[in-house]
Amino acid sequence: MTEEIKKIKERMGEDLLILAHHYQSDEIVSLADSVGDSLKLAKTAEANKRAKYIVFCGVHFMAETADILTDEGQRVFLPEHDAGCPMADMADRVSAERCLERLENEFGKDSVLPVTYVNSKAEIKAFCGRLGGTVVTSGNAPRILDWALKQNKLVLFLPDQNLGRNTCVDLGVKLENMAVYNQIHDELYYDCKKEDVRCVLWGGYCHVHHFITDETFQSMRKAHPDYKIIVHPECRYEIACAADGKGSTEYIINQVKNSPSGSKFIIGTEKNLVDRLIKNNPDKDILILDTNSKCRNMNKINTENLYETLLEIEAGNFTRQISVDRLIAKDAVKALDKMLELS
Ligand code: 13P
Ligand code: SF4
């Protein structure tokens, strides 16, 4: 199938662009035209005006983002429709509106500036765009949240409480000045005076990173005291604080790549990426922080469904196309454009 895919790529030339996230398998990565973190892939999709067909090997929100950022005549495809992101699914428009109403009742009309992690549904990006807010990726979260916190509004950060908390602490916000919104029970928690709340963190999380436990971390630290531990900022606050560094997938790759031969790392993120780091850096010692760190959804993309997608595209069958509703896209693009402008 790999050989057949290569032949189709040759036949389609610049009409076809295959993008792959760093969490994809080696087979998929070897077939992609561009591999990157969410920020790099969003920028690549936006910049490419030639490809008629963009096949996104990643999860649903990434393909949606590419569809929003590309031109009308360009079609974006996801090889497996079921490849979603459970964290993105933890926030929808109805519960975001309900949260906004609650916050405005408590903190005043027009007091809220919503900012969403790119790992979110298009309708959440549109919600942010409508209210003058924006989007962050793990690669630009510090810069963009810094901007948001300076807008003299209460920042509502969706859907990943961990990225929100880790980044806001780095930007000088105290933990006691962050509220948490429980989207399931419509409950708001904070432990300071109302006027001291700086941001509200939506209660979502990524199970791949959130469930790396303190016990796992401490036992790895104890067993390998001379290793540098780097984690993704979707990890819980306690893990992010105890680690020696944190950043996006692209950041993690660069840290390892640019370190001297013989360096030792423990990496806290998705297993496909860590396995590839081990393979590509034979002169360095690399371990995974938690062997359970597997994203089932990223792994739903394989050579078989990529091959089928390409065959369908050649035959003019677009059933795997991801197409964001125009009205939603119109507001979502405002939030995404602001992100690209700020980063
Ligand atoms: P990056 O933006 O760091 O690639 O992360 C995306 C993601 O889904 C991490 O779980
Ligand atoms: Fe979503 Fe987590 Fe998978 Fe990233 S690793 S796509 S955040 S479930």
mmCIF file of C-alpha atoms and ligand atoms in Angstrom:
data_model
loop_
_atom_site.group_PDB
_atom_site.id
_atom_site.type_symbol
_atom_site.label_atom_id
_atom_site.label_comp_id
_atom_site.label_asym_id
_atom_site.label_seq_id
_atom_site.Cartn_x
_atom_site.Cartn_y
_atom_site.Cartn_z
ATOM 1 C CA MET A 1 0.000 0.000 0.000
ATOM 2 C CA THR A 2 2.887 2.321 0.783
ATOM 3 C CA GLU A 3 4.170 1.897 -2.779
ATOM 4 C CA GLU A 4 0.689 2.520 -4.202
ATOM 5 C CA ILE A 5 0.371 5.679 -2.086
ATOM 6 C CA LYS A 6 3.711 6.908 -3.440
ATOM 7 C CA LYS A 7 2.477 6.330 -7.002
ATOM 8 C CA ILE A 8 -0.726 8.304 -6.327
ATOM 9 C CA LYS A 9 1.365 11.123 -4.821
ATOM 10 C CA GLU A 10 3.456 11.219 -7.966
ATOM 11 C CA ARG A 11 0.365 11.232 -10.181
ATOM 12 C CA MET A 12 -1.328 14.041 -8.247
ATOM 13 C CA GLY A 13 1.799 16.163 -7.771
ATOM 14 C CA GLU A 14 1.138 19.556 -6.211
ATOM 15 C CA ASP A 15 -2.630 19.004 -6.245
ATOM 16 C CA LEU A 16 -2.169 16.848 -3.166
ATOM 17 C CA LEU A 17 -0.744 17.804 0.236
ATOM 18 C CA ILE A 18 -0.441 15.223 3.007
ATOM 19 C CA LEU A 19 0.003 16.680 6.489
ATOM 20 C CA ALA A 20 0.856 14.568 9.544
ATOM 21 C CA HIS A 21 0.979 15.386 13.234
ATOM 22 C CA HIS A 22 4.002 14.254 15.265
ATOM 23 C CA TYR A 23 1.854 11.644 17.053
ATOM 24 C CA GLN A 24 1.269 9.693 13.849
ATOM 25 C CA SER A 25 2.930 6.316 13.229
ATOM 26 C CA ASP A 26 6.255 6.054 11.380
ATOM 27 C CA GLU A 27 4.544 4.707 8.232
ATOM 28 C CA ILE A 28 2.281 7.742 8.015
ATOM 29 C CA VAL A 29 5.076 10.199 8.841
ATOM 30 C CA SER A 30 7.223 8.721 6.051
ATOM 31 C CA LEU A 31 4.440 9.395 3.528
ATOM 32 C CA ALA A 32 3.649 12.965 4.610
ATOM 33 C CA ASP A 33 4.748 16.143 2.799
ATOM 34 C CA SER A 34 4.930 18.022 6.076
ATOM 35 C CA VAL A 35 5.090 16.815 9.688
ATOM 36 C CA GLY A 36 4.628 19.141 12.633
ATOM 37 C CA ASP A 37 2.891 20.271 15.789
ATOM 38 C CA SER A 38 -0.552 21.890 15.644
ATOM 39 C CA LEU A 39 0.871 25.372 15.083
ATOM 40 C CA LYS A 40 3.205 24.400 12.249
ATOM 41 C CA LEU A 41 0.513 22.342 10.506
ATOM 42 C CA ALA A 42 -2.071 25.147 10.767
ATOM 43 C CA LYS A 43 0.447 27.566 9.242
ATOM 44 C CA THR A 44 1.405 25.096 6.488
ATOM 45 C CA ALA A 45 -2.246 24.546 5.549
ATOM 46 C CA GLU A 46 -2.888 28.292 5.470
ATOM 47 C CA ALA A 47 0.202 29.061 3.386
ATOM 48 C CA ASN A 48 -0.390 26.398 0.724
ATOM 49 C CA LYS A 49 -2.620 27.843 -1.996
ATOM 50 C CA ARG A 50 -1.761 25.257 -4.667
ATOM 51 C CA ALA A 51 -3.041 21.976 -3.271
ATOM 52 C CA LYS A 52 -6.608 21.132 -4.257
ATOM 53 C CA TYR A 53 -6.696 18.241 -1.798
ATOM 54 C CA ILE A 54 -5.237 18.339 1.703
ATOM 55 C CA VAL A 55 -5.246 15.043 3.567
ATOM 56 C CA PHE A 56 -4.826 15.550 7.294
ATOM 57 C CA CYS A 57 -3.301 12.649 9.181
ATOM 58 C CA GLY A 58 -4.223 13.724 12.671
ATOM 59 C CA VAL A 59 -7.470 14.197 14.567
ATOM 60 C CA HIS A 60 -10.765 15.857 13.672
ATOM 61 C CA PHE A 61 -10.146 19.361 15.093
ATOM 62 C CA MET A 62 -6.890 19.611 13.095
ATOM 63 C CA ALA A 63 -8.680 18.888 9.814
ATOM 64 C CA GLU A 64 -11.411 21.378 10.769
ATOM 65 C CA THR A 65 -8.772 24.040 11.471
ATOM 66 C CA ALA A 66 -7.130 23.376 8.104
ATOM 67 C CA ASP A 67 -10.513 23.639 6.375
ATOM 68 C CA ILE A 68 -11.194 26.998 8.051
ATOM 69 C CA LEU A 69 -7.762 28.362 7.116
ATOM 70 C CA THR A 70 -7.678 27.217 3.492
ATOM 71 C CA ASP A 71 -9.365 28.758 0.463
ATOM 72 C CA GLU A 72 -12.879 27.915 -0.780
ATOM 73 C CA GLY A 73 -11.676 25.694 -3.630
ATOM 74 C CA GLN A 74 -9.411 23.555 -1.444
ATOM 75 C CA ARG A 75 -10.817 20.371 0.110
ATOM 76 C CA VAL A 76 -9.579 18.892 3.391
ATOM 77 C CA PHE A 77 -9.881 15.188 4.228
ATOM 78 C CA LEU A 78 -9.520 13.090 7.377
ATOM 79 C CA PRO A 79 -8.815 9.423 6.516
ATOM 80 C CA GLU A 80 -10.839 8.146 9.490
ATOM 81 C CA HIS A 81 -13.955 10.070 10.483
ATOM 82 C CA ASP A 82 -13.874 8.620 13.996
ATOM 83 C CA ALA A 83 -10.434 10.043 14.809
ATOM 84 C CA GLY A 84 -11.596 12.701 17.261
ATOM 85 C CA CYS A 85 -9.944 14.310 20.250
ATOM 86 C CA PRO A 86 -11.790 13.478 23.507
ATOM 87 C CA MET A 87 -10.525 16.703 25.089
ATOM 88 C CA ALA A 88 -11.908 18.818 22.230
ATOM 89 C CA ASP A 89 -15.241 17.059 22.760
ATOM 90 C CA MET A 90 -15.344 18.275 26.388
ATOM 91 C CA ALA A 91 -16.560 21.719 25.266
ATOM 92 C CA ASP A 92 -19.520 22.472 23.016
ATOM 93 C CA ARG A 93 -21.286 25.694 22.085
ATOM 94 C CA VAL A 94 -24.315 25.166 24.317
ATOM 95 C CA SER A 95 -22.249 24.644 27.471
ATOM 96 C CA ALA A 96 -19.898 27.502 26.515
ATOM 97 C CA GLU A 97 -22.895 29.880 26.213
ATOM 98 C CA ARG A 98 -24.211 28.624 29.563
ATOM 99 C CA CYS A 99 -20.831 29.268 31.165
ATOM 100 C CA LEU A 100 -20.654 32.743 29.628
ATOM 101 C CA GLU A 101 -24.079 33.607 31.006
ATOM 102 C CA ARG A 102 -23.048 32.451 34.444
ATOM 103 C CA LEU A 103 -19.798 34.423 34.349
ATOM 104 C CA GLU A 104 -21.528 37.571 33.109
ATOM 105 C CA ASN A 105 -24.080 37.282 35.924
ATOM 106 C CA GLU A 106 -21.272 36.987 38.423
ATOM 107 C CA PHE A 107 -18.610 39.322 36.980
ATOM 108 C CA GLY A 108 -20.611 41.745 34.822
ATOM 109 C CA LYS A 109 -21.738 42.122 31.200
ATOM 110 C CA ASP A 110 -18.925 42.063 28.575
ATOM 111 C CA SER A 111 -16.409 41.137 31.282
ATOM 112 C CA VAL A 112 -15.270 37.889 29.622
ATOM 113 C CA LEU A 113 -12.636 37.270 26.924
ATOM 114 C CA PRO A 114 -12.754 33.624 25.745
ATOM 115 C CA VAL A 115 -9.580 31.970 24.488
ATOM 116 C CA THR A 116 -9.544 28.398 23.270
ATOM 117 C CA TYR A 117 -6.837 25.810 22.821
ATOM 118 C CA VAL A 118 -6.732 24.747 19.145
ATOM 119 C CA ASN A 119 -7.765 21.296 20.432
ATOM 120 C CA SER A 120 -11.409 22.326 20.308
ATOM 121 C CA LYS A 121 -14.457 22.073 18.068
ATOM 122 C CA ALA A 122 -14.884 24.696 15.326
ATOM 123 C CA GLU A 123 -18.002 25.964 17.131
ATOM 124 C CA ILE A 124 -15.855 26.831 20.186
ATOM 125 C CA LYS A 125 -13.397 28.725 17.985
ATOM 126 C CA ALA A 126 -16.392 30.568 16.526
ATOM 127 C CA PHE A 127 -17.650 31.348 20.057
ATOM 128 C CA CYS A 128 -14.233 32.917 20.800
ATOM 129 C CA GLY A 129 -14.113 34.777 17.473
ATOM 130 C CA ARG A 130 -17.576 36.271 18.073
ATOM 131 C CA LEU A 131 -16.501 37.657 21.439
ATOM 132 C CA GLY A 132 -13.178 39.123 20.297
ATOM 133 C CA GLY A 133 -11.177 36.194 21.661
ATOM 134 C CA THR A 134 -8.614 33.971 20.020
ATOM 135 C CA VAL A 135 -6.971 30.534 19.811
ATOM 136 C CA VAL A 136 -3.708 29.172 21.201
ATOM 137 C CA THR A 137 -1.638 26.105 20.427
ATOM 138 C CA SER A 138 0.795 24.564 22.884
ATOM 139 C CA GLY A 139 3.544 26.250 20.811
ATOM 140 C CA ASN A 140 2.289 29.831 21.235
ATOM 141 C CA ALA A 141 0.174 29.668 24.433
ATOM 142 C CA PRO A 142 2.526 31.870 26.555
ATOM 143 C CA ARG A 143 2.626 34.686 23.997
ATOM 144 C CA ILE A 144 -1.097 34.672 23.291
ATOM 145 C CA LEU A 145 -2.304 34.224 26.864
ATOM 146 C CA ASP A 146 0.032 37.048 27.855
ATOM 147 C CA TRP A 147 -1.816 39.245 25.337
ATOM 148 C CA ALA A 148 -5.215 38.028 26.599
ATOM 149 C CA LEU A 149 -4.415 38.664 30.268
ATOM 150 C CA LYS A 150 -3.488 42.252 29.406
ATOM 151 C CA GLN A 151 -6.926 43.029 27.891
ATOM 152 C CA ASN A 152 -8.456 43.981 31.263
ATOM 153 C CA LYS A 153 -11.044 41.231 31.038
ATOM 154 C CA LEU A 154 -11.635 37.922 32.725
ATOM 155 C CA VAL A 155 -9.990 35.292 30.501
ATOM 156 C CA LEU A 156 -12.077 32.149 30.000
ATOM 157 C CA PHE A 157 -9.700 29.425 28.797
ATOM 158 C CA LEU A 158 -11.207 26.340 27.109
ATOM 159 C CA PRO A 159 -11.069 23.344 27.107
ATOM 160 C CA ASP A 160 -7.728 22.225 28.655
ATOM 161 C CA GLN A 161 -7.419 23.287 32.274
ATOM 162 C CA ASN A 162 -3.843 21.956 32.437
ATOM 163 C CA LEU A 163 -2.432 24.017 29.567
ATOM 164 C CA GLY A 164 -4.336 27.031 30.924
ATOM 165 C CA ARG A 165 -3.068 26.601 34.479
ATOM 166 C CA ASN A 166 0.537 25.799 33.503
ATOM 167 C CA THR A 167 0.771 28.770 31.152
ATOM 168 C CA CYS A 168 -0.980 31.304 33.405
ATOM 169 C CA VAL A 169 1.272 30.400 36.339
ATOM 170 C CA ASP A 170 4.313 31.018 34.108
ATOM 171 C CA LEU A 171 2.807 34.400 33.244
ATOM 172 C CA GLY A 172 2.597 35.346 36.916
ATOM 173 C CA VAL A 173 -1.034 34.530 37.747
ATOM 174 C CA LYS A 174 -1.349 32.968 41.186
ATOM 175 C CA LEU A 175 -3.155 29.629 41.480
ATOM 176 C CA GLU A 176 -5.608 31.141 43.980
ATOM 177 C CA ASN A 177 -6.613 33.735 41.385
ATOM 178 C CA MET A 178 -7.725 31.082 38.874
ATOM 179 C CA ALA A 179 -11.298 29.817 38.934
ATOM 180 C CA VAL A 180 -12.305 26.429 37.556
ATOM 181 C CA TYR A 181 -15.562 25.863 35.698
ATOM 182 C CA ASN A 182 -17.052 22.385 35.894
ATOM 183 C CA GLN A 183 -18.873 22.136 32.577
ATOM 184 C CA ILE A 184 -20.751 18.973 33.506
ATOM 185 C CA HIS A 185 -22.449 20.389 36.620
ATOM 186 C CA ASP A 186 -22.328 24.077 35.622
ATOM 187 C CA GLU A 187 -20.359 24.897 38.769
ATOM 188 C CA LEU A 188 -17.764 27.587 39.301
ATOM 189 C CA TYR A 189 -15.082 27.315 41.977
ATOM 190 C CA TYR A 190 -12.692 29.962 43.217
ATOM 191 C CA ASP A 191 -11.006 30.698 46.473
ATOM 192 C CA CYS A 192 -10.291 34.412 46.401
ATOM 193 C CA LYS A 193 -12.233 37.674 46.324
ATOM 194 C CA LYS A 194 -14.400 37.979 43.200
ATOM 195 C CA GLU A 195 -12.428 40.976 41.913
ATOM 196 C CA ASP A 196 -9.149 39.019 42.188
ATOM 197 C CA VAL A 197 -10.151 36.238 39.750
ATOM 198 C CA ARG A 198 -7.904 36.638 36.669
ATOM 199 C CA CYS A 199 -8.949 33.640 34.615
ATOM 200 C CA VAL A 200 -11.470 30.821 34.507
ATOM 201 C CA LEU A 201 -10.252 27.386 33.446
ATOM 202 C CA TRP A 202 -12.715 25.088 31.686
ATOM 203 C CA GLY A 203 -12.566 21.653 33.357
ATOM 204 C CA GLY A 204 -11.350 19.658 30.342
ATOM 205 C CA TYR A 205 -8.196 17.562 30.024
ATOM 206 C CA CYS A 206 -6.373 15.155 27.722
ATOM 207 C CA HIS A 207 -6.454 11.657 29.235
ATOM 208 C CA VAL A 208 -3.123 10.758 27.571
ATOM 209 C CA HIS A 209 -1.284 13.433 29.593
ATOM 210 C CA HIS A 210 -3.612 14.104 32.556
ATOM 211 C CA PHE A 211 -3.294 10.583 33.916
ATOM 212 C CA ILE A 212 0.486 10.548 34.194
ATOM 213 C CA THR A 213 0.646 10.167 37.968
ATOM 214 C CA ASP A 214 2.980 11.729 40.535
ATOM 215 C CA GLU A 215 4.006 8.164 41.556
ATOM 216 C CA THR A 216 5.089 7.340 37.988
ATOM 217 C CA PHE A 217 6.988 10.614 37.783
ATOM 218 C CA GLN A 218 8.739 10.168 41.142
ATOM 219 C CA SER A 219 9.712 6.570 40.459
ATOM 220 C CA MET A 220 11.230 7.530 37.081
ATOM 221 C CA ARG A 221 13.053 10.462 38.694
ATOM 222 C CA LYS A 222 14.399 8.171 41.429
ATOM 223 C CA ALA A 223 15.473 5.433 39.022
ATOM 224 C CA HIS A 224 17.135 7.890 36.585
ATOM 225 C CA PRO A 225 18.298 10.958 38.560
ATOM 226 C CA ASP A 226 20.675 12.127 35.815
ATOM 227 C CA TYR A 227 17.992 12.303 33.078
ATOM 228 C CA LYS A 228 16.301 15.545 32.061
ATOM 229 C CA ILE A 229 12.511 15.178 32.182
ATOM 230 C CA ILE A 230 10.567 17.089 29.513
ATOM 231 C CA VAL A 231 6.777 16.965 29.330
ATOM 232 C CA HIS A 232 3.942 18.301 27.213
ATOM 233 C CA PRO A 233 2.032 21.197 28.880
ATOM 234 C CA GLU A 234 -1.183 19.138 28.761
ATOM 235 C CA CYS A 235 0.250 17.321 31.816
ATOM 236 C CA ARG A 236 -1.116 18.246 35.250
ATOM 237 C CA TYR A 237 0.370 21.231 37.075
ATOM 238 C CA GLU A 238 2.242 19.070 39.613
ATOM 239 C CA ILE A 239 3.969 17.133 36.819
ATOM 240 C CA ALA A 240 4.730 20.268 34.774
ATOM 241 C CA CYS A 241 6.281 21.916 37.858
ATOM 242 C CA ALA A 242 8.381 18.907 38.785
ATOM 243 C CA ALA A 243 9.684 18.454 35.204
ATOM 244 C CA ASP A 244 12.862 20.124 33.903
ATOM 245 C CA GLY A 245 11.087 21.539 30.873
ATOM 246 C CA LYS A 246 7.749 21.597 29.076
ATOM 247 C CA GLY A 247 6.567 22.536 25.617
ATOM 248 C CA SER A 248 4.804 21.535 22.423
ATOM 249 C CA THR A 249 5.722 18.435 20.444
ATOM 250 C CA GLU A 250 7.932 20.574 18.179
ATOM 251 C CA TYR A 251 9.677 22.035 21.262
ATOM 252 C CA ILE A 252 10.319 18.554 22.683
ATOM 253 C CA ILE A 253 11.807 17.354 19.374
ATOM 254 C CA ASN A 254 14.090 20.407 19.142
ATOM 255 C CA GLN A 255 15.272 20.031 22.738
ATOM 256 C CA VAL A 256 16.387 16.470 22.021
ATOM 257 C CA LYS A 257 17.777 17.218 18.529
ATOM 258 C CA ASN A 258 19.845 20.195 19.693
ATOM 259 C CA SER A 259 21.338 18.496 22.762
ATOM 260 C CA PRO A 260 24.896 17.110 22.711
ATOM 261 C CA SER A 261 25.560 13.457 22.020
ATOM 262 C CA GLY A 262 25.183 11.335 25.164
ATOM 263 C CA SER A 263 22.347 13.489 26.582
ATOM 264 C CA LYS A 264 19.704 11.675 28.602
ATOM 265 C CA PHE A 265 15.982 12.444 28.486
ATOM 266 C CA ILE A 266 12.736 11.162 29.895
ATOM 267 C CA ILE A 267 9.833 12.363 27.752
ATOM 268 C CA GLY A 268 6.251 12.747 28.929
ATOM 269 C CA THR A 269 4.077 12.642 25.830
ATOM 270 C CA GLU A 270 2.499 10.335 23.237
ATOM 271 C CA LYS A 271 4.359 7.068 22.621
ATOM 272 C CA ASN A 272 4.651 7.233 18.807
ATOM 273 C CA LEU A 273 6.610 10.470 19.103
ATOM 274 C CA VAL A 274 8.854 9.174 21.886
ATOM 275 C CA ASP A 275 9.559 5.945 19.955
ATOM 276 C CA ARG A 276 10.551 8.051 16.920
ATOM 277 C CA LEU A 277 12.820 10.241 19.069
ATOM 278 C CA ILE A 278 14.545 7.091 20.324
ATOM 279 C CA LYS A 279 14.982 5.803 16.751
ATOM 280 C CA ASN A 280 16.182 9.131 15.321
ATOM 281 C CA ASN A 281 18.649 9.910 18.118
ATOM 282 C CA PRO A 282 20.709 6.741 18.589
ATOM 283 C CA ASP A 283 23.519 8.747 20.222
ATOM 284 C CA LYS A 284 21.203 9.819 23.100
ATOM 285 C CA ASP A 285 19.490 7.950 25.892
ATOM 286 C CA ILE A 286 15.737 8.476 25.737
ATOM 287 C CA LEU A 287 13.002 6.919 27.865
ATOM 288 C CA ILE A 288 9.248 7.409 27.951
ATOM 289 C CA LEU A 289 7.843 8.804 31.206
ATOM 290 C CA ASP A 290 4.709 6.634 31.094
ATOM 291 C CA THR A 291 4.335 3.710 28.704
ATOM 292 C CA ASN A 292 0.526 4.138 28.827
ATOM 293 C CA SER A 293 0.763 7.466 26.964
ATOM 294 C CA LYS A 294 -1.001 6.369 23.782
ATOM 295 C CA CYS A 295 -3.529 8.410 21.841
ATOM 296 C CA ARG A 296 -5.954 5.855 20.420
ATOM 297 C CA ASN A 297 -7.459 8.475 18.141
ATOM 298 C CA MET A 298 -4.201 9.560 16.512
ATOM 299 C CA ASN A 299 -3.535 5.863 15.912
ATOM 300 C CA LYS A 300 -6.799 5.403 14.012
ATOM 301 C CA ILE A 301 -5.058 6.786 10.909
ATOM 302 C CA ASN A 302 -3.159 4.051 9.064
ATOM 303 C CA THR A 303 -1.795 3.303 5.600
ATOM 304 C CA GLU A 304 -4.992 1.467 4.725
ATOM 305 C CA ASN A 305 -7.403 4.344 5.348
ATOM 306 C CA LEU A 306 -4.906 6.841 3.886
ATOM 307 C CA TYR A 307 -4.704 4.717 0.717
ATOM 308 C CA GLU A 308 -8.502 4.435 0.536
ATOM 309 C CA THR A 309 -8.844 8.208 0.964
ATOM 310 C CA LEU A 310 -6.441 8.865 -1.909
ATOM 311 C CA LEU A 311 -8.188 6.357 -4.171
ATOM 312 C CA GLU A 312 -11.507 8.019 -3.396
ATOM 313 C CA ILE A 313 -10.138 11.492 -4.123
ATOM 314 C CA GLU A 314 -8.804 10.292 -7.494
ATOM 315 C CA ALA A 315 -12.237 8.856 -8.252
ATOM 316 C CA GLY A 316 -13.950 12.145 -7.319
ATOM 317 C CA ASN A 317 -15.571 10.621 -4.214
ATOM 318 C CA PHE A 318 -15.303 13.101 -1.342
ATOM 319 C CA THR A 319 -17.045 11.247 1.488
ATOM 320 C CA ARG A 320 -14.110 11.732 3.866
ATOM 321 C CA GLN A 321 -14.036 15.488 3.374
ATOM 322 C CA ILE A 322 -14.208 17.666 6.514
ATOM 323 C CA SER A 323 -16.246 20.719 5.806
ATOM 324 C CA VAL A 324 -16.980 23.286 8.503
ATOM 325 C CA ASP A 325 -20.348 25.033 8.318
ATOM 326 C CA ARG A 326 -19.860 28.446 6.643
ATOM 327 C CA LEU A 327 -21.426 30.485 9.448
ATOM 328 C CA ILE A 328 -19.278 28.764 12.059
ATOM 329 C CA ALA A 329 -16.172 29.127 9.879
ATOM 330 C CA LYS A 330 -16.828 32.859 9.444
ATOM 331 C CA ASP A 331 -16.476 33.501 13.188
ATOM 332 C CA ALA A 332 -13.856 30.806 13.819
ATOM 333 C CA VAL A 333 -11.520 32.325 11.234
ATOM 334 C CA LYS A 334 -11.538 35.629 13.156
ATOM 335 C CA ALA A 335 -10.187 33.839 16.223
ATOM 336 C CA LEU A 336 -7.629 31.857 14.207
ATOM 337 C CA ASP A 337 -6.461 34.897 12.220
ATOM 338 C CA LYS A 338 -5.913 36.754 15.469
ATOM 339 C CA MET A 339 -3.795 33.849 16.692
ATOM 340 C CA LEU A 340 -1.672 33.843 13.527
ATOM 341 C CA GLU A 341 -1.272 37.617 13.762
ATOM 342 C CA LEU A 342 -0.227 37.459 17.438
ATOM 343 C CA SER A 343 2.163 34.524 16.975
HETATM 344 P P1 13P B 1 1.099 19.978 19.798
HETATM 345 O O1 13P B 1 0.433 21.235 19.368
HETATM 346 O O2 13P B 1 2.149 20.199 20.825
HETATM 347 O O3 13P B 1 1.587 19.205 18.639
HETATM 348 O O4 13P B 1 0.021 19.080 20.567
HETATM 349 C C1 13P B 1 -1.155 18.644 20.005
HETATM 350 C C2 13P B 1 -1.777 17.612 20.830
HETATM 351 O O5 13P B 1 -2.825 17.124 20.517
HETATM 352 C C3 13P B 1 -1.118 17.207 22.035
HETATM 353 O O6 13P B 1 -1.858 16.241 22.692
HETATM 354 FE FE1 SF4 B 2 -6.450 14.916 21.992
HETATM 355 FE FE2 SF4 B 2 -4.797 14.106 23.885
HETATM 356 FE FE3 SF4 B 2 -4.914 12.754 21.612
HETATM 357 FE FE4 SF4 B 2 -3.784 15.183 21.701
HETATM 358 S S1 SF4 B 2 -3.068 13.309 22.707
HETATM 359 S S2 SF4 B 2 -5.225 14.431 20.165
HETATM 360 S S3 SF4 B 2 -5.099 16.186 23.199
HETATM 361 S S4 SF4 B 2 -6.580 12.984 23.123
#
